[in-house]
mmCIF file of C-alpha atoms and ligand atoms in Angstrom:
data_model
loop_
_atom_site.group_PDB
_atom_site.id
_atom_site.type_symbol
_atom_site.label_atom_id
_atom_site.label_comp_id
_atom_site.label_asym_id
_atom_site.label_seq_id
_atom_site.Cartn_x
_atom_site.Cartn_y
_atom_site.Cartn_z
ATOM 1 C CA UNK A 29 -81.472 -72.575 -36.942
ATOM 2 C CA UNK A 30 -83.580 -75.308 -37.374
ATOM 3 C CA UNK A 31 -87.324 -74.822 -36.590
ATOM 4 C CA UNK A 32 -89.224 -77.108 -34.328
ATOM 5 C CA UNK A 33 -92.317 -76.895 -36.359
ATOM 6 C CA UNK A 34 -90.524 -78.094 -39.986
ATOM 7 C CA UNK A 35 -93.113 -81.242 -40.795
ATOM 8 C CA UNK A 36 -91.653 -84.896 -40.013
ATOM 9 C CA UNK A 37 -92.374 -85.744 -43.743
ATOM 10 C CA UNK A 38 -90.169 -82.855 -45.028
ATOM 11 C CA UNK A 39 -87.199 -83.525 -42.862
ATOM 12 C CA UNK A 40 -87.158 -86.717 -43.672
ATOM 13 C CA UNK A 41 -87.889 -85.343 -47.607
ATOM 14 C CA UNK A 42 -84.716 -83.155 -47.372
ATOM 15 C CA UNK A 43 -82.509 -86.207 -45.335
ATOM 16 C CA UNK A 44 -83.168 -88.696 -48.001
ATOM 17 C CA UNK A 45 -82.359 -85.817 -50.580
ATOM 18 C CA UNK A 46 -78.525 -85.069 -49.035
ATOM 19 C CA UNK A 47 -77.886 -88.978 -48.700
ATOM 20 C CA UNK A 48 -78.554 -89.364 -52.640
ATOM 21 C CA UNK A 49 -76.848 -86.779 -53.489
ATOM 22 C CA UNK A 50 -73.656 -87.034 -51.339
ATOM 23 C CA UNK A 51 -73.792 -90.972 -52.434
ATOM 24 C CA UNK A 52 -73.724 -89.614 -56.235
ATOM 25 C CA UNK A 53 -71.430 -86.717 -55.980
ATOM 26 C CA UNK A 54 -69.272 -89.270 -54.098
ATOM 27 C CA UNK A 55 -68.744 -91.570 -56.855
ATOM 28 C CA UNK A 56 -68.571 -89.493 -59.780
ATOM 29 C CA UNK A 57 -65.324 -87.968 -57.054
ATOM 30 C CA UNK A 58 -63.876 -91.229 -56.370
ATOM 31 C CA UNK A 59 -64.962 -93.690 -59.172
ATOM 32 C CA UNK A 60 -64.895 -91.423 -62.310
ATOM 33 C CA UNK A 61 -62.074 -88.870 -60.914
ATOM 34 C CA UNK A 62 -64.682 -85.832 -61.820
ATOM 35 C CA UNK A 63 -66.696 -83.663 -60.109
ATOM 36 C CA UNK A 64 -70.271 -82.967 -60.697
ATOM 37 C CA UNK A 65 -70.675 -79.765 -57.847
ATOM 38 C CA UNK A 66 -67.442 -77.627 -56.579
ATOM 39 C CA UNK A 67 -65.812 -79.097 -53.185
ATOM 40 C CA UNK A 68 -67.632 -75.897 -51.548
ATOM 41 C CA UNK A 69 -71.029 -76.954 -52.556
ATOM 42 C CA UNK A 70 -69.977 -80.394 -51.682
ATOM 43 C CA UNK A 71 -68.685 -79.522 -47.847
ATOM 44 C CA UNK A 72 -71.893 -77.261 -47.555
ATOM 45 C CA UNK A 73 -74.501 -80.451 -48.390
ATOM 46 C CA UNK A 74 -72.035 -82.370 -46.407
ATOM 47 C CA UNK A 75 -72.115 -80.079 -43.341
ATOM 48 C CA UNK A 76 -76.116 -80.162 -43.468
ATOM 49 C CA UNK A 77 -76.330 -83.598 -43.240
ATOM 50 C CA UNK A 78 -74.892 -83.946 -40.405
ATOM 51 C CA UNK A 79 -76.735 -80.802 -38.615
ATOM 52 C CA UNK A 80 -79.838 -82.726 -40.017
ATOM 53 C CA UNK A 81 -78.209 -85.519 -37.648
ATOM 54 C CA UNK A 82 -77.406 -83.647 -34.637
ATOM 55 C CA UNK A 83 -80.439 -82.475 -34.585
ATOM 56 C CA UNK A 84 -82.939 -85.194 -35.091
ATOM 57 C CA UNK A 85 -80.511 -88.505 -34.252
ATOM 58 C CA UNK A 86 -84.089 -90.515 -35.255
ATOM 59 C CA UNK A 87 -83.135 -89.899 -38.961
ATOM 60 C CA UNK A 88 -79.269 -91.514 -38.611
ATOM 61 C CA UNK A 89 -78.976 -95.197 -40.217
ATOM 62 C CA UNK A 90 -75.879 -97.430 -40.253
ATOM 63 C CA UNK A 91 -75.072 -97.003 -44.055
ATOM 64 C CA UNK A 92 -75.371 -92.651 -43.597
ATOM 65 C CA UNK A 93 -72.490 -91.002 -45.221
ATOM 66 C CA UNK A 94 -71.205 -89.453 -42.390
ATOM 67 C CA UNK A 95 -70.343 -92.961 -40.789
ATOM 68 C CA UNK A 96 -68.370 -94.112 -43.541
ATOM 69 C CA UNK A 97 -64.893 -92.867 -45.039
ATOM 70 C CA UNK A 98 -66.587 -92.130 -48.994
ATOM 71 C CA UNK A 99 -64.546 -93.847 -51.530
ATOM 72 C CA UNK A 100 -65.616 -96.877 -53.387
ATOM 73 C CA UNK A 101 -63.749 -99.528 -54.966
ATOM 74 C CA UNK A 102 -64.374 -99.878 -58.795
ATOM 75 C CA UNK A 103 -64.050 -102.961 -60.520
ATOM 76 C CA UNK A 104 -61.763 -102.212 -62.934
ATOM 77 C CA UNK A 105 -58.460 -102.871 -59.810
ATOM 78 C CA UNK A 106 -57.944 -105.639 -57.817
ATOM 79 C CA UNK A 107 -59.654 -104.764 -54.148
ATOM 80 C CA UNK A 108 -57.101 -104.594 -51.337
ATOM 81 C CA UNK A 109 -57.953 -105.017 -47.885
ATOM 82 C CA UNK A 110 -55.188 -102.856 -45.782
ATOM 83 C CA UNK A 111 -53.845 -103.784 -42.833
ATOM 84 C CA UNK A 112 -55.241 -100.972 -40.798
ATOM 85 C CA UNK A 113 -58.056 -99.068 -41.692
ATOM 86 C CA UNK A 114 -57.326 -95.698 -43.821
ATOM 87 C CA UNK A 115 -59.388 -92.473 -42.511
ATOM 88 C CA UNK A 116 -61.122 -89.264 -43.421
ATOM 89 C CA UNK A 117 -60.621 -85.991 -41.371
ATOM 90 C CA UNK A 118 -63.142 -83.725 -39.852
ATOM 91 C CA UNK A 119 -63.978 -80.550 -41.561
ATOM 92 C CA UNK A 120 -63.719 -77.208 -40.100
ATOM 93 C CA UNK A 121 -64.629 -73.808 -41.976
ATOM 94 C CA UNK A 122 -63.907 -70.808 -39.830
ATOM 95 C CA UNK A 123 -61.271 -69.860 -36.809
ATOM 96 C CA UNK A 124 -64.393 -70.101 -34.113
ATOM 97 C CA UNK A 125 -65.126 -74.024 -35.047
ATOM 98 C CA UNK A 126 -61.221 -74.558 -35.127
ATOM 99 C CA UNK A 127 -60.714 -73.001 -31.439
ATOM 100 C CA UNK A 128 -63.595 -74.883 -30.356
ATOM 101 C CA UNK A 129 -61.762 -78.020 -31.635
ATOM 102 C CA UNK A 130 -58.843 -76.854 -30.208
ATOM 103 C CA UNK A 131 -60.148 -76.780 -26.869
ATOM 104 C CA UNK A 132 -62.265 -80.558 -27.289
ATOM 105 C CA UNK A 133 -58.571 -82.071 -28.553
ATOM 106 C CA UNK A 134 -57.105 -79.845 -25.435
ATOM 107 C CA UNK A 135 -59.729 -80.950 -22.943
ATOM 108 C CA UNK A 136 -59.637 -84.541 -24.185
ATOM 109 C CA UNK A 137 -56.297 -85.193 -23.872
ATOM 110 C CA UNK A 138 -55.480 -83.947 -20.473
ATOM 111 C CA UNK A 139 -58.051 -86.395 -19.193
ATOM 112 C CA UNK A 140 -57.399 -89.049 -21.129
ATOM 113 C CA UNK A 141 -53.694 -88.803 -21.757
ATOM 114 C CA UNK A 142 -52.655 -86.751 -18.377
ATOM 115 C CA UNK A 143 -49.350 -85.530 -18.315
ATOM 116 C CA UNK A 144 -48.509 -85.753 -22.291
ATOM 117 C CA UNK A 145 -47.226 -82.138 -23.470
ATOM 118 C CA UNK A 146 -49.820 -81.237 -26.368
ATOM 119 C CA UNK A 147 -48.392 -79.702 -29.694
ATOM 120 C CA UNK A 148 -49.987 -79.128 -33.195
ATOM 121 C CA UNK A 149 -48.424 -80.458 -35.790
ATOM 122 C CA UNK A 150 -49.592 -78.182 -38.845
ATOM 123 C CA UNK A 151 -49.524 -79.427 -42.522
ATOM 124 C CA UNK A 152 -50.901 -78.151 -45.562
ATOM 125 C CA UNK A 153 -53.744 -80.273 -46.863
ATOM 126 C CA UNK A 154 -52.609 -81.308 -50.215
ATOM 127 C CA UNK A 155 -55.059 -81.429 -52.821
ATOM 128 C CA UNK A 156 -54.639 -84.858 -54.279
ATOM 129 C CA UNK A 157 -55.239 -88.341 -53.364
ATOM 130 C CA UNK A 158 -54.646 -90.764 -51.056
ATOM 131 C CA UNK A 159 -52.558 -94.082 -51.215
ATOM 132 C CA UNK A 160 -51.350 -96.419 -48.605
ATOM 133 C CA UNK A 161 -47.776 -97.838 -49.313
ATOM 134 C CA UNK A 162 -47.137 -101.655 -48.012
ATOM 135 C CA UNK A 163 -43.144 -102.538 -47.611
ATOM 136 C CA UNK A 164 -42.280 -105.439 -46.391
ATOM 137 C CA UNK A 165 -38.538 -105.925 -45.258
ATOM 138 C CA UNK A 166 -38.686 -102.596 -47.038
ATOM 139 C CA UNK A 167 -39.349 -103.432 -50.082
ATOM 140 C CA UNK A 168 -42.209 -101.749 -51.480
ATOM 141 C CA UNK A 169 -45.805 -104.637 -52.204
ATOM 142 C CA UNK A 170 -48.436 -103.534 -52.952
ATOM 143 C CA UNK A 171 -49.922 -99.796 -53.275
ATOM 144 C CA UNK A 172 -53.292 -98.887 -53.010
ATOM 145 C CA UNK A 173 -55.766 -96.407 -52.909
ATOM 146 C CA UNK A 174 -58.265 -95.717 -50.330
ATOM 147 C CA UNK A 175 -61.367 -96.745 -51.349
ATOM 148 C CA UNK A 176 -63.945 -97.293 -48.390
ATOM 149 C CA UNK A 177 -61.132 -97.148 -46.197
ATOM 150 C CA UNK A 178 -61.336 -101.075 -45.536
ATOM 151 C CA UNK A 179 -60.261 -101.738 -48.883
ATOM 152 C CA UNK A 180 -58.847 -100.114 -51.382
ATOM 153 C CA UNK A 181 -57.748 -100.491 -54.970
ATOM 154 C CA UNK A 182 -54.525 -102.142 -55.788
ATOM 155 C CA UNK A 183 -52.574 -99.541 -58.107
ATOM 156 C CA UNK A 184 -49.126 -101.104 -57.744
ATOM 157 C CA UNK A 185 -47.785 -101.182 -60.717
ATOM 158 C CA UNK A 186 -48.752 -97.570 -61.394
ATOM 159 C CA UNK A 187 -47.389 -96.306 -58.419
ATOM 160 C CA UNK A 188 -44.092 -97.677 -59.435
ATOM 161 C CA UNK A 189 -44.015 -95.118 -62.018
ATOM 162 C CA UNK A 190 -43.614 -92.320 -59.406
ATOM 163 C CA UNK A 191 -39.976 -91.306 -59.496
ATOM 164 C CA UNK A 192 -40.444 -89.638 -55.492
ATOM 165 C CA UNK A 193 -41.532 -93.415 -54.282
ATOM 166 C CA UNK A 194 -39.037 -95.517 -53.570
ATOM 167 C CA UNK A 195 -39.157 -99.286 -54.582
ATOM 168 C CA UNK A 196 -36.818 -100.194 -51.546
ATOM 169 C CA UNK A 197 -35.964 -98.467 -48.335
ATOM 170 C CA UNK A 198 -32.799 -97.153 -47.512
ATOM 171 C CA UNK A 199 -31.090 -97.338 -44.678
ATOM 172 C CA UNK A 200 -32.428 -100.012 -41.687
ATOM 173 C CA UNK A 201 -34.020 -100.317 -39.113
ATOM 174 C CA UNK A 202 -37.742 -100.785 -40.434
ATOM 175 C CA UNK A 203 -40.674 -102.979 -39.185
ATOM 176 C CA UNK A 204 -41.363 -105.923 -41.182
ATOM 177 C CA UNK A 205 -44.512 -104.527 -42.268
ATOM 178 C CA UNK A 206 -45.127 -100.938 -43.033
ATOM 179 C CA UNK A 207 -47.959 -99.130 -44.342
ATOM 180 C CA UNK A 208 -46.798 -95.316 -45.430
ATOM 181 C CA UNK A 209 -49.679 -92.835 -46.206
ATOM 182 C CA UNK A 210 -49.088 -90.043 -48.666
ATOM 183 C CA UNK A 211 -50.618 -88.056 -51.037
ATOM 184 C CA UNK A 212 -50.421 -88.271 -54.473
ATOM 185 C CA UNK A 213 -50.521 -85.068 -56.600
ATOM 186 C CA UNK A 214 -49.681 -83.131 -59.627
ATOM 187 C CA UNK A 215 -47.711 -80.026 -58.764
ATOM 188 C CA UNK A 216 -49.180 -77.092 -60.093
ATOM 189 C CA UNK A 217 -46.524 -75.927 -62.713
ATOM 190 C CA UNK A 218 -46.590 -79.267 -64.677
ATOM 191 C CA UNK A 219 -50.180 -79.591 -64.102
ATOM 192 C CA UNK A 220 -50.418 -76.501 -66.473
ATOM 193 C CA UNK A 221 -47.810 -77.121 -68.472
ATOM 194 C CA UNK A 222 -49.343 -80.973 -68.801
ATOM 195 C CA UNK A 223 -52.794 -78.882 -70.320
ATOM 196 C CA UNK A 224 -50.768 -77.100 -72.780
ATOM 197 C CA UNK A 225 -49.753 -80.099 -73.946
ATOM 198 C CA UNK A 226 -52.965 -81.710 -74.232
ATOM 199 C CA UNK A 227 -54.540 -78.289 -75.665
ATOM 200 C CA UNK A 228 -51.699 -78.820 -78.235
ATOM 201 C CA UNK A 229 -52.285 -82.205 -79.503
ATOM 202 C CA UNK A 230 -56.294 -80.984 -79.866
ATOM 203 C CA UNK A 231 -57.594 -82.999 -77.037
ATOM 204 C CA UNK A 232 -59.394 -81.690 -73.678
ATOM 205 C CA UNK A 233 -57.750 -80.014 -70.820
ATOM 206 C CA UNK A 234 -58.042 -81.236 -67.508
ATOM 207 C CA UNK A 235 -59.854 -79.798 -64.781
ATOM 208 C CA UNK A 236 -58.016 -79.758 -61.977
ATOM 209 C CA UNK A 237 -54.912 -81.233 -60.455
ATOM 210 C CA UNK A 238 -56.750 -83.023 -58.139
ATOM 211 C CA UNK A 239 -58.773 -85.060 -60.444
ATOM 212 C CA UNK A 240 -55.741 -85.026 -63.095
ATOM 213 C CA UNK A 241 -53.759 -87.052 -60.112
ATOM 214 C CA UNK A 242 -57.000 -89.303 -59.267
ATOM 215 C CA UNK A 243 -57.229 -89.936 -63.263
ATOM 216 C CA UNK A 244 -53.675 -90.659 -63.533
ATOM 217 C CA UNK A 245 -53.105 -92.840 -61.371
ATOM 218 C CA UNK A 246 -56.246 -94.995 -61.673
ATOM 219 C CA UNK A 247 -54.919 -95.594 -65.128
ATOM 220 C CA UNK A 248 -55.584 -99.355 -66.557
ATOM 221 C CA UNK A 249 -52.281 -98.879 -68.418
ATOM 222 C CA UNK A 250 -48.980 -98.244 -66.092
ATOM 223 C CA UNK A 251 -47.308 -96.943 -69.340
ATOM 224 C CA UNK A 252 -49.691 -94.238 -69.614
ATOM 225 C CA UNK A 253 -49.135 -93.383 -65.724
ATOM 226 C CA UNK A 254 -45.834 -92.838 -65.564
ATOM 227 C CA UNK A 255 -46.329 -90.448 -68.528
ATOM 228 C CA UNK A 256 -48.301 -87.769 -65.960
ATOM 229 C CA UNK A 257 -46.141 -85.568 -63.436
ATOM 230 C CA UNK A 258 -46.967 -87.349 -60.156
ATOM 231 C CA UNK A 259 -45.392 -86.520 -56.771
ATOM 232 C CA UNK A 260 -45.715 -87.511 -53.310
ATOM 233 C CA UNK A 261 -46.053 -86.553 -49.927
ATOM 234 C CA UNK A 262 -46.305 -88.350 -47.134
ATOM 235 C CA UNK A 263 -48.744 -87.731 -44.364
ATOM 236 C CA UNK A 264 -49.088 -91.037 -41.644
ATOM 237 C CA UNK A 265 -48.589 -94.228 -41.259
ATOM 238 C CA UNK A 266 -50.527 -97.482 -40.399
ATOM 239 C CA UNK A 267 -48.833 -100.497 -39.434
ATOM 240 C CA UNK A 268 -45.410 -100.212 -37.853
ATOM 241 C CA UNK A 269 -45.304 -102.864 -35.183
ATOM 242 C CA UNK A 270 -41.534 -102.224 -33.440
ATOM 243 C CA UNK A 271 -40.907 -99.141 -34.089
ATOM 244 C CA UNK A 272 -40.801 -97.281 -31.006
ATOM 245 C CA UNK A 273 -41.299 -93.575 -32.322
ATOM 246 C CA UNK A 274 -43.537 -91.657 -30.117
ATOM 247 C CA UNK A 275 -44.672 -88.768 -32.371
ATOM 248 C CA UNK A 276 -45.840 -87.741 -35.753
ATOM 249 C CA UNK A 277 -43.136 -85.322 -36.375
ATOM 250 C CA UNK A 278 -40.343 -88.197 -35.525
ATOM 251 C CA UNK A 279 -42.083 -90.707 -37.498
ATOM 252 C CA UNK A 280 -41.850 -88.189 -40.445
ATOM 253 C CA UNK A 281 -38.037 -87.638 -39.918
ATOM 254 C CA UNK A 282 -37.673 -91.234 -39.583
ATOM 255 C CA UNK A 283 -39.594 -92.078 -43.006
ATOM 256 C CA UNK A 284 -37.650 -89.410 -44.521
ATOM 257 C CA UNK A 285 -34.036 -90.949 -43.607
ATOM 258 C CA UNK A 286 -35.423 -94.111 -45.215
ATOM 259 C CA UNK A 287 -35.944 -92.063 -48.353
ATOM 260 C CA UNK A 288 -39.899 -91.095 -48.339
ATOM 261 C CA UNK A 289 -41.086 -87.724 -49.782
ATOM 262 C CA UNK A 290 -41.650 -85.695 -46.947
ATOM 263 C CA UNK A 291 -43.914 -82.500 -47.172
ATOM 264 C CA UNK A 292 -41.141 -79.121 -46.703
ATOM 265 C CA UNK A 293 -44.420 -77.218 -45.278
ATOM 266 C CA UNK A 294 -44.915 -79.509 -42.459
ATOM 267 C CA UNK A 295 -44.452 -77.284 -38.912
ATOM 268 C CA UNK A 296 -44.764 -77.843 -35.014
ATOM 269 C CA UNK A 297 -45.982 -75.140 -32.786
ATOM 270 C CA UNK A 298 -46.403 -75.331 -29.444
ATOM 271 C CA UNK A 299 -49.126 -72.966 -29.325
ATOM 272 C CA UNK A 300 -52.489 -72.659 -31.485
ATOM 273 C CA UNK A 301 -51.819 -68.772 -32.104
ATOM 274 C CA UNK A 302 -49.281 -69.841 -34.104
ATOM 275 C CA UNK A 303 -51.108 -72.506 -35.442
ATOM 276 C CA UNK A 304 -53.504 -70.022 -36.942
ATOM 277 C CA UNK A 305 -50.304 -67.481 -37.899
ATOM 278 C CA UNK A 306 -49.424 -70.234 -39.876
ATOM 279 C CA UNK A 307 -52.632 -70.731 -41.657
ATOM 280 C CA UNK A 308 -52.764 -67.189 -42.137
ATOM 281 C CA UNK A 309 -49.286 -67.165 -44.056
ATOM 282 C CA UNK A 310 -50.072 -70.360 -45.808
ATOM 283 C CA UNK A 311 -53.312 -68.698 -46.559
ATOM 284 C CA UNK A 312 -51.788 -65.883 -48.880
ATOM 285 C CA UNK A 313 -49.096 -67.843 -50.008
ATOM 286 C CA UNK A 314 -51.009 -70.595 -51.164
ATOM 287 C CA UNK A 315 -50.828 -70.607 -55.104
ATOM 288 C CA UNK A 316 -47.027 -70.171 -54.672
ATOM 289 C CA UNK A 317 -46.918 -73.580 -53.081
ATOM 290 C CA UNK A 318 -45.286 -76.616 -54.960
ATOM 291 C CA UNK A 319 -48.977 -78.363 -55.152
ATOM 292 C CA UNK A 320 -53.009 -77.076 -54.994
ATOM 293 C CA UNK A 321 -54.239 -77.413 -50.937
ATOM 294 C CA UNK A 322 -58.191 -77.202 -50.106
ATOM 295 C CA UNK A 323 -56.398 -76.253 -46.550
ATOM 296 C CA UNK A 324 -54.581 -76.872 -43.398
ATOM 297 C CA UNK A 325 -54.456 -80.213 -41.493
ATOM 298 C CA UNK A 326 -53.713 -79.918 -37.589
ATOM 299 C CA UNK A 327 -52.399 -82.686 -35.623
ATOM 300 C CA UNK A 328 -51.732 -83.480 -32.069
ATOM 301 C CA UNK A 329 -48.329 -84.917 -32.458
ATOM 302 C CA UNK A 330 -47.812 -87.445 -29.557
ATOM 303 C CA UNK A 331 -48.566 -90.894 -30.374
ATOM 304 C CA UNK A 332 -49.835 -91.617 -26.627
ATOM 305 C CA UNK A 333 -52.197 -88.671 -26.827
ATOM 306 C CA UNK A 334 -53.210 -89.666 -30.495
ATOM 307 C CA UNK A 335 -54.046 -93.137 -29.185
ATOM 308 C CA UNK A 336 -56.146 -92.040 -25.968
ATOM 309 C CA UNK A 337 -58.063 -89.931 -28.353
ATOM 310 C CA UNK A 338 -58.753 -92.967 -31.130
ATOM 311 C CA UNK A 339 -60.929 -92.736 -34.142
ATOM 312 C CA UNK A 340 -64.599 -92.327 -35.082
ATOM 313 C CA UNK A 341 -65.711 -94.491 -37.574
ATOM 314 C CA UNK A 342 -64.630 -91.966 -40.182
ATOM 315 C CA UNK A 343 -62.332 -90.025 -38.433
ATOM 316 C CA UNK A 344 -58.860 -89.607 -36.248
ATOM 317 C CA UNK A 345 -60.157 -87.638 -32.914
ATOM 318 C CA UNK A 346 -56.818 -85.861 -33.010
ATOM 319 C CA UNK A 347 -56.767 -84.383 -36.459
ATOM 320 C CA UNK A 348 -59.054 -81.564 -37.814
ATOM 321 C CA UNK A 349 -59.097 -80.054 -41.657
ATOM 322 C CA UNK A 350 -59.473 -76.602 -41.915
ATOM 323 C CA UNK A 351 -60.823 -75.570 -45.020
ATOM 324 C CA UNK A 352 -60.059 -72.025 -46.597
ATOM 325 C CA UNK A 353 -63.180 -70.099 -47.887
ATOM 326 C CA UNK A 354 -63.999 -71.003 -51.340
ATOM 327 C CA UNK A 355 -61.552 -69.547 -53.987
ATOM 328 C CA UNK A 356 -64.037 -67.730 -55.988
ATOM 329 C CA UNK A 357 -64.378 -65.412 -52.514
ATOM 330 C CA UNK A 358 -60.834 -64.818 -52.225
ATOM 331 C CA UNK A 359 -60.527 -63.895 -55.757
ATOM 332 C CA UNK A 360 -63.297 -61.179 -55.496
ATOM 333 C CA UNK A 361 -60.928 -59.862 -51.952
ATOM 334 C CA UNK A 362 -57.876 -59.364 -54.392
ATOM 335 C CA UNK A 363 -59.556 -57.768 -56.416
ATOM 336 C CA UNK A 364 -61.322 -55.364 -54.128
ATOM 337 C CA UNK A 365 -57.856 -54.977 -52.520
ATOM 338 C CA UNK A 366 -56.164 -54.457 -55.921
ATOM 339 C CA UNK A 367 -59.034 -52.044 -57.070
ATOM 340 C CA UNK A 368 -58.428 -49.856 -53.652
HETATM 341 P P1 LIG B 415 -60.942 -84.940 -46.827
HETATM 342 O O1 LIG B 415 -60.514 -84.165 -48.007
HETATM 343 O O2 LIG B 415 -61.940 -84.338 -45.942
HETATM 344 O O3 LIG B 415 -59.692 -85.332 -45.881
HETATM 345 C C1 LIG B 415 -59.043 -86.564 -45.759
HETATM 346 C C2 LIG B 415 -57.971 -86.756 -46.760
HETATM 347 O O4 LIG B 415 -57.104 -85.644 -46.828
HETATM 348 C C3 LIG B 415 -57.028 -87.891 -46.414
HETATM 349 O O5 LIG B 415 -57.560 -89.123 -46.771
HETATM 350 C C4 LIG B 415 -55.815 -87.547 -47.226
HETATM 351 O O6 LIG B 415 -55.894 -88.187 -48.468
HETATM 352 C C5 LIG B 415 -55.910 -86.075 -47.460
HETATM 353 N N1 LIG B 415 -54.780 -85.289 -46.964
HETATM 354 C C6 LIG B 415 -54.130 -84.319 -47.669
HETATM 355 N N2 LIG B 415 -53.161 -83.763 -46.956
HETATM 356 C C7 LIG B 415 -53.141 -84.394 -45.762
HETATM 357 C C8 LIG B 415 -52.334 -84.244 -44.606
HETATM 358 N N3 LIG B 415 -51.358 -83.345 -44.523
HETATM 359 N N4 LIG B 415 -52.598 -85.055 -43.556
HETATM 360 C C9 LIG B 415 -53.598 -85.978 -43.612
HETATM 361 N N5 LIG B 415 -54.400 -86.155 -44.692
HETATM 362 C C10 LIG B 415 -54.178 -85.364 -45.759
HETATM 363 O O7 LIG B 415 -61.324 -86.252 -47.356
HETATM 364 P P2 LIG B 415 -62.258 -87.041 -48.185
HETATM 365 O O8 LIG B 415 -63.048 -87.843 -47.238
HETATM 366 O O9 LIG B 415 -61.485 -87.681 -49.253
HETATM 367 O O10 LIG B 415 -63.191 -86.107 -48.985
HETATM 368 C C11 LIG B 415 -63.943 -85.131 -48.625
HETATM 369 C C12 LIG B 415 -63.518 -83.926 -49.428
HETATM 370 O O11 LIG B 415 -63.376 -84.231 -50.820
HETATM 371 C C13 LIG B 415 -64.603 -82.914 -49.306
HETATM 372 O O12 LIG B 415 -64.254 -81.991 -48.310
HETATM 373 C C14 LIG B 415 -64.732 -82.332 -50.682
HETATM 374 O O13 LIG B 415 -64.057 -81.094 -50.725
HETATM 375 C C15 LIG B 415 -64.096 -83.326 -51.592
HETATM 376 N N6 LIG B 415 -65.159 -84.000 -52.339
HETATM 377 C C16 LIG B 415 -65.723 -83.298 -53.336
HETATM 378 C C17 LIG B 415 -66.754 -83.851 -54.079
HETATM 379 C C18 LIG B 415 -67.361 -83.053 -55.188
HETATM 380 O O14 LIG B 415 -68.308 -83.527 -55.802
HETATM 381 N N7 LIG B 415 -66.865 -81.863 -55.460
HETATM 382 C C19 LIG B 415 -67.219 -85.129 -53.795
HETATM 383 C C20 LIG B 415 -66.625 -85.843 -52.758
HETATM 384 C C21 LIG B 415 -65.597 -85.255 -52.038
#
């Protein structure tokens, strides 16, 4: 708890201290696909600088982290703007800030969407990155990634390496314009199987899938792309205009018939305790999933709720990230358990 007496000077010491560093672990994340602090000690400076905020609002400028989405776009792509504005998600770390979310989304949407039936759609949060798909009259344009959320990078030609991304939709029935948001990743299997590889031909491993997927697909070179084991799952949409689907779950279903990678573990409860079952189950099952998560996403999954609720300037209202508690904990728990 923060004291009143902490010095003006020092505050505004340790403010200026998270910005720089968030800025510079931000771009080494985005721009150089690397990581200079673990995503724990990232989310903890993260989730100071905005108590910092809460609690003293006089510190908070225009350009602060926490009012913008986090990626950059580097020179070395073409910039893209995208049609609608890509997001983050808020962060939370333990079942008592994920009830209390609950009941703000709950709350929320009975006043501002009265009478629509709320359900969570649950999804693993795949540990990848983010691109934003552009077909028009189904056939795929232009790819990008995120970037600052305005614009991203335009990766098109490497995204047309990925064997689970169709170059044209099947079926009909599509908008004119559609903008498809997945993730891209490198399952875990291959990812190892990828180092061995590496190890093999005496260069270095890779650290982690996530940053093995960034790296690979920001790749000057399409060839060298479409050598890595990418995969994709979707997870939203953008622009759609004429489609008249009314919930996440049916969009998904709808993508899928048209030949888009839909996640298996996607799942909608209409309760949270089985929300947080779920979580739970994913929880100890999660290194036999296809792909690395950093945790859960929870949606509400009715378009006219989604839309009462809108957007911060980072952030969909109606989504939350749940983080699981650093891996290095829940290895120390198995082994406890295992030593028991
Ligand atoms: P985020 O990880 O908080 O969440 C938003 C992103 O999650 C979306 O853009 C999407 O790409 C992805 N996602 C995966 N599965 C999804 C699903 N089912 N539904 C919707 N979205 C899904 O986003 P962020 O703003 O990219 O980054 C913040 C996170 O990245 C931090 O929590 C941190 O762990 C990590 N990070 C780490 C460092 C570091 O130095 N270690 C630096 C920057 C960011």
């Amino acid at each position: 708890v923060e004291s009143a007496a902490v010095p003006a000077h020092e505050l505004r010491e340790e403010y200026a201290d998270l910005v720089d560093k968030v800025r510079k672990y931000r771009h080494a994340y985005y721009n150089e696909n690397t990581q200079l602090v673990s995503d724990a000690e990232f989310d903890e400076l993260f989730a100071r600088l905005e108590e910092l905020e809460a609690l003293h609002p006089e510190l908070v400028t225009n350009d602060s982290p926490t009012q913008e989405v986090g990626g950059e776009v580097s020179a070395a792509f073409s910039p893209v703007k995208h049609p609608s504005q890509m997001y983050s998600l808020e962060d939370v770390f333990s079942y008592e800030e994920l009830e209390t979310w609950f009941e703000r989304a709950r709350t929320n949407s009975a006043s501002l969407a009265p009478g629509v039936e709320v359900k969570w759609l649950t999804e693993v949060k795949i540990d990848g990155l983010a691109v934003n798909l552009i077909y028009r009259d189904g056939v795929l344009d232009v790819a990008a990634t995120r970037g600052d959320g305005t614009t991203g990078e335009d990766v098109t030609d490497n995204v047309k390496t990925i064997a689970d991304i169709p170059h044209e939709l099947k079926g009909e029935g599509w908008p004119a314009e559609l903008e498809v948001r997945g993730e891209v990743f490198i399952p875990s299997k291959e990812f190892e199987a990828f180092n061995e590889s590496l190890i093999a031909e005496g260069k270095a491993p890779l650290a982690n899938p996530r940053n093995a997927a960034a790296g690979s697909l920001r790749q000057k070179d399409p060839a060298q792309t479409a050598k890595r084991p990418l995969r994709m799952f979707v997870h939203g949409v953008g622009a759609r205009e004429g489609m008249d689907v009314e919930s996440q779950h049916e969009i998904y279903a709808q993508l899928e018939a048209w030949g888009l990678p839909v996640s298996p573990y996607n799942k909608l409860f209409d309760t949270t305790d089985e929300v947080f079952a779920y979580i739970d189950q994913i929880g100890q099952d999660r290194h036999s999933l296809v792909h690395e998560i950093d945790g859960m996403v929870i949606k509400i999954d009715d378009f006219q709720a989604q839309r009462a609720l809108g957007y911060t300037s980072r952030t969909p209202r109606w989504a939350v990230a749940y983080k699981y508690p650093p891996e290095e904990v829940h290895t120390d728990l198995l082994e406890i358990r295992v030593q028991v």
